[in-house]
Coordinates of C-alpha atoms in Angstrom, one line a residue:
X378 CA 0.0 0.0 0.0
X379 CA 1.5 3.4 -1.2
X380 CA 1.2 5.9 1.7
X381 CA -0.8 8.9 0.8
X382 CA 1.3 12.2 1.1
X383 CA 0.5 15.8 0.7
X384 CA 2.3 15.5 -2.8
X385 CA 0.2 12.7 -3.9
X386 CA -3.0 14.6 -2.9
X387 CA -1.9 17.6 -4.8
X388 CA -0.9 15.5 -7.8
X389 CA -4.5 14.0 -7.9
X390 CA -6.3 17.2 -7.4
X391 CA -3.9 18.8 -10.3
X392 CA -5.0 15.8 -12.6
X393 CA -8.6 16.6 -11.9
X394 CA -8.4 20.0 -12.3
X395 CA -6.4 19.4 -15.7
X396 CA -9.4 16.9 -16.9
X397 CA -11.9 19.6 -16.0
X398 CA -10.2 22.1 -17.9
X399 CA -9.9 20.0 -21.1
X400 CA -13.5 18.8 -20.9
X401 CA -14.8 22.5 -20.7
X402 CA -12.5 23.5 -23.5
X403 CA -13.8 20.5 -25.5
X404 CA -17.4 21.7 -24.5
X405 CA -16.6 25.1 -25.4
X406 CA -15.4 23.9 -28.9
X407 CA -18.5 21.6 -29.5
X408 CA -20.6 24.6 -28.9
X409 CA -18.8 26.7 -31.4
X410 CA -19.0 23.9 -33.9
X411 CA -22.6 23.7 -33.3
X412 CA -23.3 27.3 -33.6
X413 CA -21.4 27.4 -36.8
X414 CA -23.5 24.5 -38.3
X415 CA -26.7 26.4 -37.3
X416 CA -25.7 29.4 -39.1
X417 CA -24.4 27.7 -42.4
X418 CA -25.9 24.3 -42.8
X419 CA -29.4 24.2 -41.2
X420 CA -32.7 26.0 -41.2
X421 CA -35.1 26.3 -44.2
X422 CA -33.3 25.1 -47.5
X423 CA -32.7 27.5 -50.1
X424 CA -34.5 26.6 -53.3
X425 CA -32.2 25.8 -56.2
X426 CA -32.2 28.7 -58.6
X427 CA -33.8 27.9 -62.2
X428 CA -31.4 27.2 -64.9
X429 CA -29.8 30.1 -66.8
X430 CA -28.5 29.4 -70.1
X431 CA -26.4 32.2 -71.5
X432 CA -25.1 32.9 -75.0
X433 CA -21.4 33.8 -75.3
X434 CA -21.0 37.6 -74.2
X435 CA -19.5 40.1 -76.5
X436 CA -20.8 43.6 -75.9
X437 CA -23.0 45.3 -73.4
X438 CA -26.6 46.0 -74.3
X439 CA -28.5 49.3 -73.4
X440 CA -30.4 47.4 -70.5
X441 CA -27.2 46.4 -68.9
X442 CA -27.4 42.7 -70.1
X443 CA -24.5 41.1 -71.8
X444 CA -25.1 40.9 -75.6
X445 CA -24.6 37.6 -77.3
X446 CA -24.3 36.9 -80.9
X447 CA -27.8 36.7 -82.1
X448 CA -27.2 33.4 -83.9
X449 CA -24.6 32.2 -81.5
X450 CA -24.8 28.7 -79.9
X451 CA -26.1 29.2 -76.3
X452 CA -24.1 27.5 -73.7
X453 CA -25.2 26.5 -70.0
X454 CA -23.4 28.4 -67.0
X455 CA -24.1 26.6 -63.9
X456 CA -21.9 27.2 -60.9
X457 CA -20.0 24.4 -59.0
X458 CA -22.7 23.9 -56.7
X459 CA -25.3 23.1 -59.5
X460 CA -27.0 26.7 -59.0
X461 CA -27.3 28.4 -62.0
X462 CA -25.5 32.0 -62.2
X463 CA -28.0 34.7 -63.4
X464 CA -26.8 37.0 -66.1
X465 CA -24.8 40.0 -64.6
X466 CA -27.5 42.8 -65.4
X467 CA -30.0 41.0 -63.1
X468 CA -30.4 39.4 -59.6
X469 CA -32.3 36.3 -59.0
X470 CA -35.7 37.2 -57.5
X471 CA -38.4 35.0 -56.2
X472 CA -39.7 32.4 -58.6
X473 CA -43.3 32.0 -57.7
X474 CA -45.6 29.9 -59.8
X475 CA -49.3 30.9 -60.4
X476 CA -51.3 29.3 -57.7
X477 CA -54.8 29.1 -57.0
X478 CA -55.9 29.1 -53.7
X479 CA -58.2 26.3 -52.5
X480 CA -61.7 27.0 -51.3
X481 CA -62.5 26.5 -47.8
X482 CA -65.2 23.8 -47.2
X483 CA -68.4 25.2 -45.8
X484 CA -68.7 23.9 -42.4
X485 CA -71.7 21.6 -41.4
X486 CA -74.4 23.6 -39.6
X487 CA -74.5 22.8 -36.0
X488 CA -77.0 20.3 -35.1
X489 CA -77.7 19.2 -38.7
X490 CA -76.7 15.7 -39.4
X491 CA -73.8 15.2 -41.8
X492 CA -76.0 12.8 -44.1
X493 CA -78.6 15.4 -44.1
X494 CA -76.3 18.1 -45.3
X495 CA -74.8 15.8 -48.0
X496 CA -78.4 15.2 -49.3
X497 CA -79.2 18.8 -49.5
X498 CA -76.0 19.7 -51.2
X499 CA -77.0 17.1 -54.1
X500 CA -80.3 18.8 -54.9
X501 CA -79.4 22.6 -54.1
X502 CA -81.5 22.9 -51.1
X503 CA -80.7 23.8 -47.6
X504 CA -81.7 22.6 -44.2
X505 CA -84.0 25.5 -43.9
X506 CA -86.0 25.2 -47.1
X507 CA -88.8 23.3 -45.3
X508 CA -88.9 26.0 -42.6
X509 CA -89.5 28.8 -45.0
X510 CA -92.3 26.9 -46.8
X511 CA -90.3 26.6 -50.0
X512 CA -89.5 22.7 -50.8
X513 CA -88.5 23.4 -54.2
X514 CA -84.8 22.8 -54.9
X515 CA -82.7 26.0 -55.1
X516 CA -80.4 26.6 -58.2
X517 CA -77.3 28.5 -57.0
X518 CA -75.8 28.4 -60.6
X519 CA -75.0 32.2 -61.4
X520 CA -77.1 33.8 -63.9
X521 CA -75.8 34.5 -67.3
X522 CA -74.6 38.1 -67.6
X523 CA -73.7 39.3 -71.1
X524 CA -73.8 42.7 -72.6
X525 CA -74.9 43.4 -76.2
X526 CA -71.3 44.2 -76.7
X527 CA -69.3 41.4 -74.9
X528 CA -66.8 42.8 -72.7
X529 CA -64.6 41.8 -69.5
X530 CA -66.7 40.3 -66.8
X531 CA -69.4 39.0 -68.8
X532 CA -70.1 35.3 -68.7
X533 CA -72.5 32.8 -70.6
X534 CA -73.1 31.1 -73.8
X535 CA -72.3 33.8 -76.2
X536 CA -68.9 34.3 -74.5
X537 CA -68.3 30.6 -74.9
X538 CA -69.1 30.7 -78.7
X539 CA -66.9 33.8 -79.0
X540 CA -63.9 31.9 -77.4
X541 CA -64.6 28.8 -79.6
X542 CA -64.3 31.0 -82.5
X543 CA -61.2 32.9 -81.6
X544 CA -59.4 29.5 -80.6
X545 CA -60.5 28.1 -84.1
X546 CA -58.8 31.2 -85.8
X547 CA -55.7 30.7 -83.9
X548 CA -56.0 33.5 -81.3
X549 CA -54.6 31.9 -78.0
X550 CA -56.7 31.2 -75.1
X551 CA -56.1 28.9 -72.2
X552 CA -59.5 27.6 -72.0
X553 CA -63.0 27.9 -73.3
X554 CA -65.1 28.4 -70.1
X555 CA -67.7 31.1 -71.0
X556 CA -65.9 33.6 -68.8
X557 CA -64.7 37.0 -70.3
X558 CA -61.6 37.2 -68.2
X559 CA -58.1 38.8 -68.9
X560 CA -57.0 36.2 -71.3
X561 CA -60.2 36.7 -73.4
X562 CA -59.5 40.4 -73.4
X563 CA -55.9 39.6 -74.7
X564 CA -57.5 37.6 -77.5
X565 CA -60.0 40.2 -78.3
X566 CA -57.3 42.9 -78.4
X567 CA -55.2 40.6 -80.7
X568 CA -58.3 40.1 -83.3
X569 CA -58.9 43.9 -83.4
X570 CA -55.3 44.6 -84.0
X571 CA -55.2 42.1 -86.9
X572 CA -58.2 43.7 -88.2
X573 CA -57.0 47.2 -87.9
X574 CA -59.9 48.2 -85.6
X575 CA -60.0 50.3 -82.3
X576 CA -58.5 48.4 -79.8
X577 CA -61.1 48.9 -77.1
X578 CA -61.8 45.2 -75.8
X579 CA -65.6 45.3 -76.6
X580 CA -66.9 42.9 -79.0
X581 CA -69.1 45.4 -80.8
X582 CA -70.4 45.2 -84.3
X583 CA -67.3 45.7 -86.3
X584 CA -65.1 43.4 -84.1
X585 CA -67.8 40.6 -84.5
X586 CA -67.8 41.1 -88.3
X587 CA -64.0 40.8 -88.2
X588 CA -64.3 37.5 -86.3
X589 CA -67.0 36.2 -88.4
X590 CA -65.1 36.9 -91.6
X591 CA -62.1 35.0 -90.0
X592 CA -59.6 37.8 -90.0
X593 CA -56.0 36.6 -89.1
X594 CA -52.8 38.0 -89.7
X595 CA -50.3 37.0 -92.5
X596 CA -47.0 35.4 -91.9
X597 CA -43.8 37.0 -93.5
X598 CA -41.8 33.8 -93.4
X599 CA -42.2 30.8 -95.3
X600 CA -40.1 28.0 -94.3
X601 CA -39.4 26.4 -90.8
X602 CA -40.7 27.2 -87.3
X603 CA -40.3 31.0 -86.7
X604 CA -41.4 33.3 -83.8
X605 CA -42.4 36.6 -85.7
X606 CA -43.1 39.8 -83.9
X607 CA -45.1 42.2 -85.7
X608 CA -44.3 45.7 -84.3
X609 CA -46.8 47.5 -86.3
X610 CA -49.8 45.2 -85.2
X611 CA -48.2 44.6 -81.6
X612 CA -48.7 40.8 -82.2
X613 CA -46.5 37.5 -81.8
X614 CA -47.0 35.0 -84.2
X615 CA -46.0 31.4 -84.0
X616 CA -45.4 30.3 -87.6
X617 CA -44.7 26.9 -89.4
X618 CA -43.7 26.7 -92.8
X619 CA -45.5 29.9 -93.8
X620 CA -48.8 29.2 -91.7
X621 CA -49.7 31.1 -88.7
X622 CA -50.7 28.7 -85.9
X623 CA -50.9 30.8 -83.0
X624 CA -51.8 34.5 -82.3
X625 CA -50.7 36.4 -79.2
X626 CA -51.4 39.9 -78.0
X627 CA -48.0 41.7 -77.3
X628 CA -46.6 44.9 -76.4
X629 CA -43.0 46.2 -77.4
X630 CA -40.7 49.1 -76.9
X631 CA -42.8 52.3 -76.0
X632 CA -40.3 54.6 -78.0
X633 CA -40.2 56.9 -75.0
X634 CA -37.0 57.9 -73.1
X635 CA -36.4 56.4 -69.6
X636 CA -33.4 56.4 -67.2
X637 CA -32.0 53.4 -65.4
X638 CA -31.5 53.5 -61.6
X639 CA -27.9 54.3 -62.4
X640 CA -28.8 57.4 -64.1
X641 CA -28.3 56.5 -67.8
X642 CA -30.6 57.5 -70.2
X643 CA -32.1 55.2 -72.9
X644 CA -34.9 55.0 -75.4
X645 CA -37.4 52.3 -75.0
X646 CA -36.9 50.6 -78.6
X647 CA -37.3 47.1 -80.0
X648 CA -34.9 46.8 -83.0
X649 CA -36.1 45.0 -86.0
X650 CA -34.1 42.2 -87.7
X651 CA -33.6 38.4 -87.6
X652 CA -32.2 36.8 -84.5
X653 CA -32.2 33.4 -82.4
X654 CA -33.5 32.5 -79.2
X655 CA -30.6 32.3 -76.8
X656 CA -30.4 32.3 -73.0
X657 CA -33.5 31.8 -71.1
X658 CA -34.5 32.1 -67.4
X659 CA -37.2 29.7 -65.8
X660 CA -38.4 32.1 -63.3
X661 CA -38.7 35.6 -62.3
X662 CA -35.9 37.5 -63.3
X663 CA -35.2 41.0 -62.0
X664 CA -33.0 43.7 -63.6
X665 CA -30.3 45.2 -61.6
X666 CA -30.9 48.6 -63.5
X667 CA -34.3 49.1 -62.0
X668 CA -36.4 47.9 -65.0
X669 CA -38.7 45.6 -63.0
X670 CA -39.1 42.1 -63.5
X671 CA -39.7 39.7 -66.5
X672 CA -41.4 36.3 -66.0
X673 CA -39.8 33.1 -67.6
X674 CA -37.7 35.2 -70.1
X675 CA -36.4 34.0 -73.4
X676 CA -33.6 36.4 -74.9
X677 CA -33.2 36.8 -78.4
X678 CA -31.2 39.9 -78.9
X679 CA -28.8 40.6 -76.1
X680 CA -30.9 42.1 -73.2
X681 CA -34.2 42.0 -75.3
X682 CA -36.6 39.1 -74.5
X683 CA -39.8 37.5 -75.0
X684 CA -41.3 37.5 -71.6
X685 CA -44.5 37.5 -69.3
X686 CA -45.5 40.4 -67.3
X687 CA -48.9 39.5 -65.5
X688 CA -51.6 40.6 -67.6
X689 CA -49.9 44.1 -68.0
X690 CA -49.9 43.7 -71.8
X691 CA -51.8 46.7 -73.1
X692 CA -52.9 46.9 -76.8
X693 CA -50.1 49.4 -77.6
X694 CA -46.3 49.7 -77.2
X695 CA -45.3 49.9 -73.5
X696 CA -42.2 48.2 -72.7
X697 CA -38.7 49.0 -72.1
X698 CA -37.8 47.3 -75.5
X699 CA -38.7 43.7 -74.7
X700 CA -41.6 42.0 -76.1
X701 CA -44.4 41.3 -73.5
X702 CA -47.0 38.7 -73.5
X703 CA -49.3 37.6 -70.5
X704 CA -47.9 35.2 -68.0
X705 CA -50.3 32.4 -68.9
X706 CA -49.4 32.7 -72.5
X707 CA -45.7 32.7 -71.5
X708 CA -46.2 29.6 -69.5
X709 CA -47.9 27.9 -72.5
X710 CA -44.7 28.9 -74.8
X711 CA -42.5 27.2 -72.1
X712 CA -44.7 24.1 -71.8
X713 CA -45.3 23.4 -75.3
X714 CA -41.7 24.0 -76.4
X715 CA -42.7 26.7 -79.1
X716 CA -39.6 28.8 -78.4
X717 CA -36.6 26.6 -77.8
X718 CA -33.0 27.8 -77.8
X719 CA -32.0 28.5 -81.5
X720 CA -35.5 29.2 -82.7
X721 CA -35.6 32.0 -85.4
X722 CA -37.1 35.2 -84.2
X723 CA -38.0 37.9 -86.8
X724 CA -38.7 41.3 -85.8
X725 CA -40.3 43.8 -88.2
X726 CA -42.4 46.9 -88.3

């Protein structure tokens, strides 16, 4: 048995103190690592940015984007992490997809059995129909509201006939539903432009006559798949071998001067010529020059693109130089592959 001396007790105490010091140090280091991990690697994951495909840059365009050769072969430019790098003239904004809010179900009235409520729902009656003395089924279907001159907000059989006729002539609509909404207004403006009529969005006598006659714009190209931009009529035409298959309301450069946020002045101009679709961005694209946003743009002449802008597509030139169409129409262009990279784009007055 080793005798315990004051030196032995001191050594053991020193050892325990040293171990406590090391444990505290390790704990502090672990806490630091944990805090670092929380800041950099946890929390809500950042959605991956949409793919940006860029053409080979050559010169700077007035809107600040890099100008590629109109007929150059586009190349992809993702970063090492897999997240695409947007064009230097713009920052990546949010990439919302249009959504429709689901309607909240009507709660079952208190004291009314669920089966009774279900039976009432089938025939359109309510649980109080008998109490009111009216035992006839109630029809909640909205009544037709159609002006003599069809216009925005109308719905009914005549609107549905109008939509069917417009679609048969090639004027783009997402659906034939009998409701004169913003997409139907875009199509009515398009046919009024094609017929050279007043662009008031009302289906009056002259507009109806033009529709009945089957007025359609004529293509300039004769071969291949071409996107034509008619600046005079403010229309975008999808053309295959000289046949116009789809007609879209559009709005191009206003011709007015504007000032970017960096103080430079430009003219809102859409140049004529023949180009090819180059880089594209599948999402909301925001300009660093303070020129607003573009929905799913497809660039064909430097910083000039075909893009969506909600329904802010009036029947006259209003853009900074790009070619606007509605968001639903732009979604259709993407989903149907109507404007892939390399597609010929012809812009004429």
